[in-house]
């Protein structure tokens, strides 16, 4: 009697879809893109929660797959051991070997088929979960990119706002300086206008129009007096050329010199 193992062992069928991702499975509508930073943050938080749930289901499915594969290997090993034991016991009776072998091999076909069916379902579920996880990861990356872009845009706007505030502050300082100089100049004009002989000091604050009217009155009186002197034969310099003939330094010295 030969000691080789009988060629009546059942060959294990191939498992369909093992490890391959199913592209169409697990698809879900894409979350609407937000237009503000807070909206993107909420979308990212929701996607991360969904991703954690899908990854947990994927780990559970892989664990169940490993358990089913282990049980299936154990059952096949037990079956092969029973066949080999039966063959050795019935080696002296060849007529009983084949029926005994077939009986042992097909003793539990339903159990093996169920295990293989469950394993195929687990492979399909794992493929679907892997596709969903990849899609969620892509959406999370897109959301983070949008958040990063929003942060950069916000930083640019903040920088522009700070620059505008700085320019506004500079403009206010310059305006206050100009206003202060204008008030001093206006005060000197009022003082010079109403300090002439025959002028009355103002009793209340004057408007710009009133100051201009007072100045125009003084100018007109000066012109009339100048014209009267010329008509009487008094030689007087022209009012329009007296300052033009003077150098800037002489004009400044003349303005600084006290009235005689």
PDB file of C-alpha atoms in Angstrom, residues 8-253:
ATOM      1  CA  UNK A   8      -9.410  13.387  -3.339  1.00  0.00           C
ATOM      2  CA  UNK A   9      -8.956  16.574  -1.389  1.00  0.00           C
ATOM      3  CA  UNK A  10     -11.322  19.389  -2.260  1.00  0.00           C
ATOM      4  CA  UNK A  11      -9.662  22.396  -3.879  1.00  0.00           C
ATOM      5  CA  UNK A  12     -10.511  25.727  -2.286  1.00  0.00           C
ATOM      6  CA  UNK A  13     -12.238  28.098  -4.745  1.00  0.00           C
ATOM      7  CA  UNK A  14     -10.756  31.522  -5.433  1.00  0.00           C
ATOM      8  CA  UNK A  15     -12.193  34.464  -3.555  1.00  0.00           C
ATOM      9  CA  UNK A  16     -13.592  37.199  -5.747  1.00  0.00           C
ATOM     10  CA  UNK A  17     -12.846  40.812  -5.018  1.00  0.00           C
ATOM     11  CA  UNK A  18     -10.155  40.197  -2.419  1.00  0.00           C
ATOM     12  CA  UNK A  19      -8.470  43.480  -1.557  1.00  0.00           C
ATOM     13  CA  UNK A  20      -9.634  45.346  -4.681  1.00  0.00           C
ATOM     14  CA  UNK A  21     -11.407  48.622  -4.078  1.00  0.00           C
ATOM     15  CA  UNK A  22     -14.867  49.045  -5.558  1.00  0.00           C
ATOM     16  CA  UNK A  23     -14.870  52.490  -7.079  1.00  0.00           C
ATOM     17  CA  UNK A  24     -18.608  52.912  -7.285  1.00  0.00           C
ATOM     18  CA  UNK A  25     -19.362  51.712  -3.779  1.00  0.00           C
ATOM     19  CA  UNK A  26     -19.699  53.902  -0.794  1.00  0.00           C
ATOM     20  CA  UNK A  27     -20.240  57.031  -2.858  1.00  0.00           C
ATOM     21  CA  UNK A  28     -22.064  59.902  -1.170  1.00  0.00           C
ATOM     22  CA  UNK A  29     -22.893  63.473  -2.118  1.00  0.00           C
ATOM     23  CA  UNK A  30     -20.071  65.916  -1.699  1.00  0.00           C
ATOM     24  CA  UNK A  31     -20.464  68.412   1.101  1.00  0.00           C
ATOM     25  CA  UNK A  32     -21.250  71.896  -0.203  1.00  0.00           C
ATOM     26  CA  UNK A  33     -18.167  74.120  -0.118  1.00  0.00           C
ATOM     27  CA  UNK A  34     -18.331  76.887   2.468  1.00  0.00           C
ATOM     28  CA  UNK A  35     -17.648  80.501   1.722  1.00  0.00           C
ATOM     29  CA  UNK A  36     -16.289  81.492   5.097  1.00  0.00           C
ATOM     30  CA  UNK A  37     -13.721  80.148   7.508  1.00  0.00           C
ATOM     31  CA  UNK A  38     -16.300  78.996  10.075  1.00  0.00           C
ATOM     32  CA  UNK A  39     -18.269  77.053   7.455  1.00  0.00           C
ATOM     33  CA  UNK A  40     -15.137  75.238   6.299  1.00  0.00           C
ATOM     34  CA  UNK A  41     -14.256  74.389   9.892  1.00  0.00           C
ATOM     35  CA  UNK A  42     -17.700  72.847  10.455  1.00  0.00           C
ATOM     36  CA  UNK A  43     -17.456  70.826   7.231  1.00  0.00           C
ATOM     37  CA  UNK A  44     -14.004  69.533   8.166  1.00  0.00           C
ATOM     38  CA  UNK A  45     -15.194  68.488  11.640  1.00  0.00           C
ATOM     39  CA  UNK A  46     -18.142  66.606  10.129  1.00  0.00           C
ATOM     40  CA  UNK A  47     -15.923  64.892   7.544  1.00  0.00           C
ATOM     41  CA  UNK A  48     -13.412  63.881  10.205  1.00  0.00           C
ATOM     42  CA  UNK A  49     -16.165  62.320  12.324  1.00  0.00           C
ATOM     43  CA  UNK A  50     -17.470  60.401   9.313  1.00  0.00           C
ATOM     44  CA  UNK A  51     -13.935  59.332   8.461  1.00  0.00           C
ATOM     45  CA  UNK A  52     -13.367  58.012  11.987  1.00  0.00           C
ATOM     46  CA  UNK A  53     -16.624  56.031  11.813  1.00  0.00           C
ATOM     47  CA  UNK A  54     -15.736  54.534   8.418  1.00  0.00           C
ATOM     48  CA  UNK A  55     -12.209  53.659   9.562  1.00  0.00           C
ATOM     49  CA  UNK A  56     -13.628  51.959  12.662  1.00  0.00           C
ATOM     50  CA  UNK A  57     -16.009  49.917  10.500  1.00  0.00           C
ATOM     51  CA  UNK A  58     -13.136  49.064   8.173  1.00  0.00           C
ATOM     52  CA  UNK A  59     -10.991  47.799  11.064  1.00  0.00           C
ATOM     53  CA  UNK A  60     -13.925  45.742  12.348  1.00  0.00           C
ATOM     54  CA  UNK A  61     -14.542  44.262   8.895  1.00  0.00           C
ATOM     55  CA  UNK A  62     -10.880  43.340   8.465  1.00  0.00           C
ATOM     56  CA  UNK A  63     -10.855  41.706  11.897  1.00  0.00           C
ATOM     57  CA  UNK A  64     -13.955  39.661  11.013  1.00  0.00           C
ATOM     58  CA  UNK A  65     -12.339  38.686   7.716  1.00  0.00           C
ATOM     59  CA  UNK A  66      -9.234  37.426   9.502  1.00  0.00           C
ATOM     60  CA  UNK A  67     -11.437  35.435  11.893  1.00  0.00           C
ATOM     61  CA  UNK A  68     -13.362  33.855   8.998  1.00  0.00           C
ATOM     62  CA  UNK A  69     -10.151  33.010   7.155  1.00  0.00           C
ATOM     63  CA  UNK A  70      -8.739  31.420  10.286  1.00  0.00           C
ATOM     64  CA  UNK A  71     -11.890  29.335  10.819  1.00  0.00           C
ATOM     65  CA  UNK A  72     -11.907  28.271   7.176  1.00  0.00           C
ATOM     66  CA  UNK A  73      -8.251  27.170   7.337  1.00  0.00           C
ATOM     67  CA  UNK A  74      -8.916  25.265  10.554  1.00  0.00           C
ATOM     68  CA  UNK A  75     -11.882  23.451   9.004  1.00  0.00           C
ATOM     69  CA  UNK A  76      -9.873  22.565   5.907  1.00  0.00           C
ATOM     70  CA  UNK A  77      -7.001  21.297   8.052  1.00  0.00           C
ATOM     71  CA  UNK A  78      -9.413  19.235  10.160  1.00  0.00           C
ATOM     72  CA  UNK A  79     -10.986  17.804   7.014  1.00  0.00           C
ATOM     73  CA  UNK A  80      -7.616  16.903   5.529  1.00  0.00           C
ATOM     74  CA  UNK A  81      -6.536  15.331   8.810  1.00  0.00           C
ATOM     75  CA  UNK A  82      -9.710  13.226   8.942  1.00  0.00           C
ATOM     76  CA  UNK A  83      -9.238  12.125   5.348  1.00  0.00           C
ATOM     77  CA  UNK A  84      -5.632  11.172   5.924  1.00  0.00           C
ATOM     78  CA  UNK A  85      -6.478   9.314   9.145  1.00  0.00           C
ATOM     79  CA  UNK A  86      -9.296   7.427   7.457  1.00  0.00           C
ATOM     80  CA  UNK A  87      -7.060   6.544   4.534  1.00  0.00           C
ATOM     81  CA  UNK A  88      -4.417   5.086   6.824  1.00  0.00           C
ATOM     82  CA  UNK A  89      -6.985   3.104   8.770  1.00  0.00           C
ATOM     83  CA  UNK A  90      -8.610   1.706   5.638  1.00  0.00           C
ATOM     84  CA  UNK A  91      -5.396   1.191   3.651  1.00  0.00           C
ATOM     85  CA  UNK A  92      -5.899  -2.581   3.858  1.00  0.00           C
ATOM     86  CA  UNK A  93      -9.338  -2.214   2.315  1.00  0.00           C
ATOM     87  CA  UNK A  94      -8.988  -0.184  -0.930  1.00  0.00           C
ATOM     88  CA  UNK A  95     -12.645  -0.570  -1.817  1.00  0.00           C
ATOM     89  CA  UNK A  96     -13.642   1.471   1.224  1.00  0.00           C
ATOM     90  CA  UNK A  97     -11.080   4.264   0.760  1.00  0.00           C
ATOM     91  CA  UNK A  98     -12.823   6.323  -1.911  1.00  0.00           C
ATOM     92  CA  UNK A  99     -16.338   6.254  -0.397  1.00  0.00           C
ATOM     93  CA  UNK A 100     -14.911   7.043   3.007  1.00  0.00           C
ATOM     94  CA  UNK A 101     -12.876   9.935   1.550  1.00  0.00           C
ATOM     95  CA  UNK A 102     -15.873  11.389  -0.263  1.00  0.00           C
ATOM     96  CA  UNK A 103     -18.009  11.088   2.841  1.00  0.00           C
ATOM     97  CA  UNK A 104     -15.493  12.980   4.942  1.00  0.00           C
ATOM     98  CA  UNK A 105     -14.843  15.655   2.329  1.00  0.00           C
ATOM     99  CA  UNK A 106     -18.507  16.482   1.759  1.00  0.00           C
ATOM    100  CA  UNK A 107     -19.572  15.924   5.344  1.00  0.00           C
ATOM    101  CA  UNK A 108     -19.917  19.678   5.936  1.00  0.00           C
ATOM    102  CA  UNK A 109     -20.180  21.404   2.539  1.00  0.00           C
ATOM    103  CA  UNK A 110     -22.793  23.854   3.814  1.00  0.00           C
ATOM    104  CA  UNK A 111     -20.488  25.117   6.560  1.00  0.00           C
ATOM    105  CA  UNK A 112     -17.586  25.642   4.164  1.00  0.00           C
ATOM    106  CA  UNK A 113     -19.831  27.353   1.612  1.00  0.00           C
ATOM    107  CA  UNK A 114     -21.257  29.664   4.248  1.00  0.00           C
ATOM    108  CA  UNK A 115     -17.791  30.566   5.479  1.00  0.00           C
ATOM    109  CA  UNK A 116     -16.597  31.301   1.952  1.00  0.00           C
ATOM    110  CA  UNK A 117     -19.746  33.359   1.251  1.00  0.00           C
ATOM    111  CA  UNK A 118     -19.221  35.374   4.421  1.00  0.00           C
ATOM    112  CA  UNK A 119     -15.592  35.874   3.476  1.00  0.00           C
ATOM    113  CA  UNK A 120     -16.596  37.155   0.032  1.00  0.00           C
ATOM    114  CA  UNK A 121     -19.118  39.533   1.623  1.00  0.00           C
ATOM    115  CA  UNK A 122     -16.437  40.793   3.992  1.00  0.00           C
ATOM    116  CA  UNK A 123     -14.104  41.385   1.043  1.00  0.00           C
ATOM    117  CA  UNK A 124     -16.827  43.368  -0.733  1.00  0.00           C
ATOM    118  CA  UNK A 125     -17.607  45.363   2.412  1.00  0.00           C
ATOM    119  CA  UNK A 126     -13.924  46.095   2.951  1.00  0.00           C
ATOM    120  CA  UNK A 127     -13.610  47.309  -0.645  1.00  0.00           C
ATOM    121  CA  UNK A 128     -16.612  49.605  -0.211  1.00  0.00           C
ATOM    122  CA  UNK A 129     -15.320  50.938   3.101  1.00  0.00           C
ATOM    123  CA  UNK A 130     -11.871  51.539   1.644  1.00  0.00           C
ATOM    124  CA  UNK A 131     -13.439  53.509  -1.222  1.00  0.00           C
ATOM    125  CA  UNK A 132     -15.501  55.568   1.220  1.00  0.00           C
ATOM    126  CA  UNK A 133     -12.453  56.206   3.413  1.00  0.00           C
ATOM    127  CA  UNK A 134     -10.418  57.364   0.410  1.00  0.00           C
ATOM    128  CA  UNK A 135     -13.229  59.698  -0.653  1.00  0.00           C
ATOM    129  CA  UNK A 136     -13.548  61.140   2.857  1.00  0.00           C
ATOM    130  CA  UNK A 137      -9.796  61.608   3.098  1.00  0.00           C
ATOM    131  CA  UNK A 138      -9.808  63.494  -0.221  1.00  0.00           C
ATOM    132  CA  UNK A 139     -12.655  65.713   0.990  1.00  0.00           C
ATOM    133  CA  UNK A 140     -10.833  66.378   4.265  1.00  0.00           C
ATOM    134  CA  UNK A 141      -7.718  67.389   2.331  1.00  0.00           C
ATOM    135  CA  UNK A 142      -9.756  69.680   0.097  1.00  0.00           C
ATOM    136  CA  UNK A 143     -11.433  71.212   3.134  1.00  0.00           C
ATOM    137  CA  UNK A 144      -8.104  71.794   4.856  1.00  0.00           C
ATOM    138  CA  UNK A 145      -6.764  73.408   1.683  1.00  0.00           C
ATOM    139  CA  UNK A 146      -9.764  75.742   1.554  1.00  0.00           C
ATOM    140  CA  UNK A 147      -9.286  76.592   5.245  1.00  0.00           C
ATOM    141  CA  UNK A 148      -5.622  77.347   4.572  1.00  0.00           C
ATOM    142  CA  UNK A 149      -6.594  79.601   1.670  1.00  0.00           C
ATOM    143  CA  UNK A 150      -9.189  81.345   3.846  1.00  0.00           C
ATOM    144  CA  UNK A 151      -6.588  81.902   6.562  1.00  0.00           C
ATOM    145  CA  UNK A 152      -4.136  83.353   4.039  1.00  0.00           C
ATOM    146  CA  UNK A 153      -6.823  85.643   2.602  1.00  0.00           C
ATOM    147  CA  UNK A 154      -7.777  86.711   6.129  1.00  0.00           C
ATOM    148  CA  UNK A 155      -4.141  87.478   6.944  1.00  0.00           C
ATOM    149  CA  UNK A 156      -3.861  89.566   3.764  1.00  0.00           C
ATOM    150  CA  UNK A 157      -7.035  91.463   4.638  1.00  0.00           C
ATOM    151  CA  UNK A 158      -5.801  91.981   8.197  1.00  0.00           C
ATOM    152  CA  UNK A 159      -2.481  93.307   6.907  1.00  0.00           C
ATOM    153  CA  UNK A 160      -4.271  95.662   4.516  1.00  0.00           C
ATOM    154  CA  UNK A 161      -6.565  96.853   7.303  1.00  0.00           C
ATOM    155  CA  UNK A 162      -3.581  97.559   9.569  1.00  0.00           C
ATOM    156  CA  UNK A 163      -1.872  99.453   6.743  1.00  0.00           C
ATOM    157  CA  UNK A 164      -5.005 101.525   6.154  1.00  0.00           C
ATOM    158  CA  UNK A 165      -5.286 102.250   9.867  1.00  0.00           C
ATOM    159  CA  UNK A 166      -1.663 103.373   9.921  1.00  0.00           C
ATOM    160  CA  UNK A 167      -2.226 105.639   6.919  1.00  0.00           C
ATOM    161  CA  UNK A 168      -5.389 107.005   8.496  1.00  0.00           C
ATOM    162  CA  UNK A 169      -3.468 107.796  11.672  1.00  0.00           C
ATOM    163  CA  UNK A 170      -0.769 109.562   9.659  1.00  0.00           C
ATOM    164  CA  UNK A 171      -3.422 111.532   7.772  1.00  0.00           C
ATOM    165  CA  UNK A 172      -5.090 112.542  11.033  1.00  0.00           C
ATOM    166  CA  UNK A 173      -1.779 113.695  12.508  1.00  0.00           C
ATOM    167  CA  UNK A 174      -1.010 115.696   9.354  1.00  0.00           C
ATOM    168  CA  UNK A 175      -4.518 117.159   9.364  1.00  0.00           C
ATOM    169  CA  UNK A 176      -4.201 118.185  12.998  1.00  0.00           C
ATOM    170  CA  UNK A 177      -0.836 119.802  12.273  1.00  0.00           C
ATOM    171  CA  UNK A 178      -2.244 121.689   9.277  1.00  0.00           C
ATOM    172  CA  UNK A 179      -5.322 122.700  11.259  1.00  0.00           C
ATOM    173  CA  UNK A 180      -3.141 123.992  14.079  1.00  0.00           C
ATOM    174  CA  UNK A 181      -1.006 126.017  11.651  1.00  0.00           C
ATOM    175  CA  UNK A 182      -4.121 127.332   9.935  1.00  0.00           C
ATOM    176  CA  UNK A 183      -5.617 128.426  13.252  1.00  0.00           C
ATOM    177  CA  UNK A 184      -2.400 130.224  14.201  1.00  0.00           C
ATOM    178  CA  UNK A 185      -2.275 131.911  10.795  1.00  0.00           C
ATOM    179  CA  UNK A 186      -5.952 132.860  11.040  1.00  0.00           C
ATOM    180  CA  UNK A 187      -5.398 134.282  14.526  1.00  0.00           C
ATOM    181  CA  UNK A 188      -2.519 136.411  13.249  1.00  0.00           C
ATOM    182  CA  UNK A 189      -4.642 137.645  10.345  1.00  0.00           C
ATOM    183  CA  UNK A 190      -7.451 138.621  12.699  1.00  0.00           C
ATOM    184  CA  UNK A 191      -5.007 140.300  15.055  1.00  0.00           C
ATOM    185  CA  UNK A 192      -3.379 142.251  12.221  1.00  0.00           C
ATOM    186  CA  UNK A 193      -6.727 143.169  10.692  1.00  0.00           C
ATOM    187  CA  UNK A 194      -8.365 144.523  13.811  1.00  0.00           C
ATOM    188  CA  UNK A 195      -5.262 146.091  15.377  1.00  0.00           C
ATOM    189  CA  UNK A 196      -5.223 148.968  12.900  1.00  0.00           C
ATOM    190  CA  UNK A 197      -6.330 152.445  13.911  1.00  0.00           C
ATOM    191  CA  UNK A 198     -10.063 152.893  13.888  1.00  0.00           C
ATOM    192  CA  UNK A 199     -10.789 149.155  14.009  1.00  0.00           C
ATOM    193  CA  UNK A 200     -12.898 147.640  16.719  1.00  0.00           C
ATOM    194  CA  UNK A 201     -11.923 144.354  18.280  1.00  0.00           C
ATOM    195  CA  UNK A 202     -14.450 141.615  17.526  1.00  0.00           C
ATOM    196  CA  UNK A 203     -16.801 140.800  20.367  1.00  0.00           C
ATOM    197  CA  UNK A 204     -17.470 137.233  19.208  1.00  0.00           C
ATOM    198  CA  UNK A 205     -15.768 134.594  17.148  1.00  0.00           C
ATOM    199  CA  UNK A 206     -15.537 135.595  13.509  1.00  0.00           C
ATOM    200  CA  UNK A 207     -16.301 133.444  10.550  1.00  0.00           C
ATOM    201  CA  UNK A 208     -13.897 133.123   7.630  1.00  0.00           C
ATOM    202  CA  UNK A 209     -16.198 135.287   5.495  1.00  0.00           C
ATOM    203  CA  UNK A 210     -16.166 138.074   8.089  1.00  0.00           C
ATOM    204  CA  UNK A 211     -12.368 137.956   8.289  1.00  0.00           C
ATOM    205  CA  UNK A 212     -12.121 138.154   4.498  1.00  0.00           C
ATOM    206  CA  UNK A 213     -14.520 141.097   4.406  1.00  0.00           C
ATOM    207  CA  UNK A 214     -12.480 142.954   7.037  1.00  0.00           C
ATOM    208  CA  UNK A 215      -9.255 142.296   5.120  1.00  0.00           C
ATOM    209  CA  UNK A 216     -10.841 143.400   1.858  1.00  0.00           C
ATOM    210  CA  UNK A 217     -12.027 146.602   3.527  1.00  0.00           C
ATOM    211  CA  UNK A 218      -8.507 147.391   4.762  1.00  0.00           C
ATOM    212  CA  UNK A 219      -7.058 146.676   1.323  1.00  0.00           C
ATOM    213  CA  UNK A 220      -9.603 148.931  -0.345  1.00  0.00           C
ATOM    214  CA  UNK A 221      -8.917 151.727   2.130  1.00  0.00           C
ATOM    215  CA  UNK A 222      -5.195 151.363   1.510  1.00  0.00           C
ATOM    216  CA  UNK A 223      -5.718 151.521  -2.226  1.00  0.00           C
ATOM    217  CA  UNK A 224      -7.886 154.610  -1.907  1.00  0.00           C
ATOM    218  CA  UNK A 225      -5.345 156.310   0.357  1.00  0.00           C
ATOM    219  CA  UNK A 226      -2.533 155.432  -2.021  1.00  0.00           C
ATOM    220  CA  UNK A 227      -4.497 156.779  -4.962  1.00  0.00           C
ATOM    221  CA  UNK A 228      -5.250 159.988  -3.087  1.00  0.00           C
ATOM    222  CA  UNK A 229      -1.558 160.536  -2.330  1.00  0.00           C
ATOM    223  CA  UNK A 230      -0.628 160.092  -5.954  1.00  0.00           C
ATOM    224  CA  UNK A 231      -3.317 162.508  -7.037  1.00  0.00           C
ATOM    225  CA  UNK A 232      -1.869 165.121  -4.670  1.00  0.00           C
ATOM    226  CA  UNK A 233       1.557 164.692  -6.251  1.00  0.00           C
ATOM    227  CA  UNK A 234       3.117 162.739  -3.434  1.00  0.00           C
ATOM    228  CA  UNK A 235       5.652 160.272  -4.758  1.00  0.00           C
ATOM    229  CA  UNK A 236       4.790 156.872  -3.346  1.00  0.00           C
ATOM    230  CA  UNK A 237       5.958 153.465  -4.539  1.00  0.00           C
ATOM    231  CA  UNK A 238       3.563 151.257  -6.386  1.00  0.00           C
ATOM    232  CA  UNK A 239       1.674 148.822  -4.201  1.00  0.00           C
ATOM    233  CA  UNK A 240       2.155 146.065  -6.774  1.00  0.00           C
ATOM    234  CA  UNK A 241       5.925 146.435  -7.284  1.00  0.00           C
ATOM    235  CA  UNK A 242       7.235 147.328  -3.872  1.00  0.00           C
ATOM    236  CA  UNK A 243       7.485 143.760  -2.709  1.00  0.00           C
ATOM    237  CA  UNK A 244       8.652 142.429  -6.079  1.00  0.00           C
ATOM    238  CA  UNK A 245      11.800 144.604  -6.015  1.00  0.00           C
ATOM    239  CA  UNK A 246      12.860 143.234  -2.692  1.00  0.00           C
ATOM    240  CA  UNK A 247      14.843 140.037  -2.242  1.00  0.00           C
ATOM    241  CA  UNK A 248      13.335 137.294  -0.089  1.00  0.00           C
ATOM    242  CA  UNK A 249      15.854 138.033   2.664  1.00  0.00           C
ATOM    243  CA  UNK A 250      15.060 141.765   2.566  1.00  0.00           C
ATOM    244  CA  UNK A 251      11.363 141.027   2.603  1.00  0.00           C
ATOM    245  CA  UNK A 252      11.811 138.880   5.689  1.00  0.00           C
ATOM    246  CA  UNK A 253      13.903 141.566   7.377  1.00  0.00           C
TER     247      UNK A 253
END
